[in-house]
Amino acid sequence: MPHFLNLIDQPAELLARLLDRAAALKADRTTGRTALAGRVVGLVFEKPSLRTRVSFEAATAQLGGTSLFFPGNEIGLGWREPLPDFARVMSRYIDCLVLRTFKHDTVLALAEHGEIPVVNGLSDRSHPCQAMADLLTVREHCGGVKGKTIVFVGDGNNVSMSLAVGCGKLGARFVLACPKGYAFDETFKKNYTEKIGGDFPEILHDPLAAVANADVIYTDVWTSMGQEAERETRLRKFAKFQVNEKLLAKAPPHCKVLHCLPAHRGEEITDGVMEGSASVVFDQAENRLHAQKAVLEWLLAVGR
Ligand code: CP
Ligand code: NVA
């Protein structure tokens, strides 16, 4: 049973093929419009979402399928009945499950016990659909992914871990500029080294120096969903890691700025950079739709 839980378990060739397909789906929006005919995609979300929810629902509709949305609490995910029972019942009704969860283990458990493809729509450790849209955006705005330098200024979180893996698989250089104590953890390092190998992403603590050769500067919120109790500490620790005009001036003139959104303007990024000519954040948000159409097509075509 194919799943899309993280990028580390997907072959580089598949990722490249999905990006090609996403570009084709974007170029002609009528492409694939019956690919999911008769298929039902269920979305179960424990956390809020704009982009992931709406782009998956729109993608499903544009491919001829139907989507159903369930807030995790309402459907009783993880507390009303055991996860394996939940997974087995859902598998009898729908054809694909998109999950947004607190714990990555919940995503793994539903993939293990269900009988339908599972897509990770964000967990505490991974946001693979975001990374696919990010790579599509880099490809469009930087003339390809291979050989490019992506500098993530911020937290070693779900978004940066997935993008680091995508870059490793597709031959881009990934640099994380973060405060001490907020880099990738040992579990990620071990997994990356075993499954990708080569050079591990560079970890730097001086953001101004880190962006000197950047083709892309990327940032995300300093406090992810579920970390709200750490907000005050994080605001202090990340204060020097804001993507602002001074930082951007240290990067090459062609450098683009990405952000997965939602943005906390005035915290991790300034209004000026968000609205400036280097910013491609809304193209990036749009690309969630096209990248996910490619993923849904692949998953449901394989399972046919
Ligand atoms: N980037 C992203 O996943 O946005 P949402 O949280 O709004 O889905
Ligand atoms: N790192 C953020 C990403 C939101 C799309 C979070 O997990 O809240």
Short mmCIF file of N, CA, C and O and ligand atoms in Angstrom, two decimals, residues 122 157-159 220-221 224-225 261, ligand 2:
data_model
loop_
_atom_site.label_atom_id
_atom_site.label_comp_id
_atom_site.label_asym_id
_atom_site.label_seq_id
_atom_site.Cartn_x
_atom_site.Cartn_y
_atom_site.Cartn_z
N LEU A 122 0.72 17.25 7.74
CA LEU A 122 1.52 17.92 8.78
C LEU A 122 1.42 17.13 10.10
O LEU A 122 0.33 16.86 10.59
N ASN A 157 12.30 22.50 12.53
CA ASN A 157 10.97 21.93 12.81
C ASN A 157 10.48 21.02 11.67
O ASN A 157 11.25 20.65 10.77
N ASN A 158 9.21 20.70 11.71
CA ASN A 158 8.60 19.82 10.70
C ASN A 158 8.85 20.33 9.27
O ASN A 158 9.21 19.56 8.37
N VAL A 159 8.68 21.64 9.05
CA VAL A 159 8.82 22.20 7.70
C VAL A 159 10.28 22.14 7.25
O VAL A 159 10.58 21.70 6.13
N ASP A 220 9.81 30.11 8.60
CA ASP A 220 8.53 29.59 9.11
C ASP A 220 8.34 30.19 10.50
O ASP A 220 9.30 30.77 11.06
N VAL A 221 7.17 30.04 11.06
CA VAL A 221 6.92 30.57 12.41
C VAL A 221 7.94 30.04 13.41
O VAL A 221 8.48 28.96 13.24
N SER A 224 5.63 26.64 16.58
CA SER A 224 4.72 25.81 15.79
C SER A 224 3.49 25.44 16.61
O SER A 224 3.50 25.53 17.86
N MET A 225 2.46 24.97 15.91
CA MET A 225 1.24 24.55 16.59
C MET A 225 1.58 23.42 17.57
O MET A 225 2.27 22.46 17.20
N LEU A 261 3.77 29.83 5.23
CA LEU A 261 2.55 30.51 5.72
C LEU A 261 1.76 29.57 6.65
O LEU A 261 1.80 28.37 6.43
N1 NVA B 2 5.82 24.73 11.64
C1 NVA B 2 4.45 25.18 11.53
C2 NVA B 2 3.99 25.02 10.14
C3 NVA B 2 2.59 25.50 9.86
C4 NVA B 2 2.18 25.26 8.44
C5 NVA B 2 3.57 24.40 12.50
O1 NVA B 2 3.77 23.18 12.63
O2 NVA B 2 2.71 25.00 13.13
#
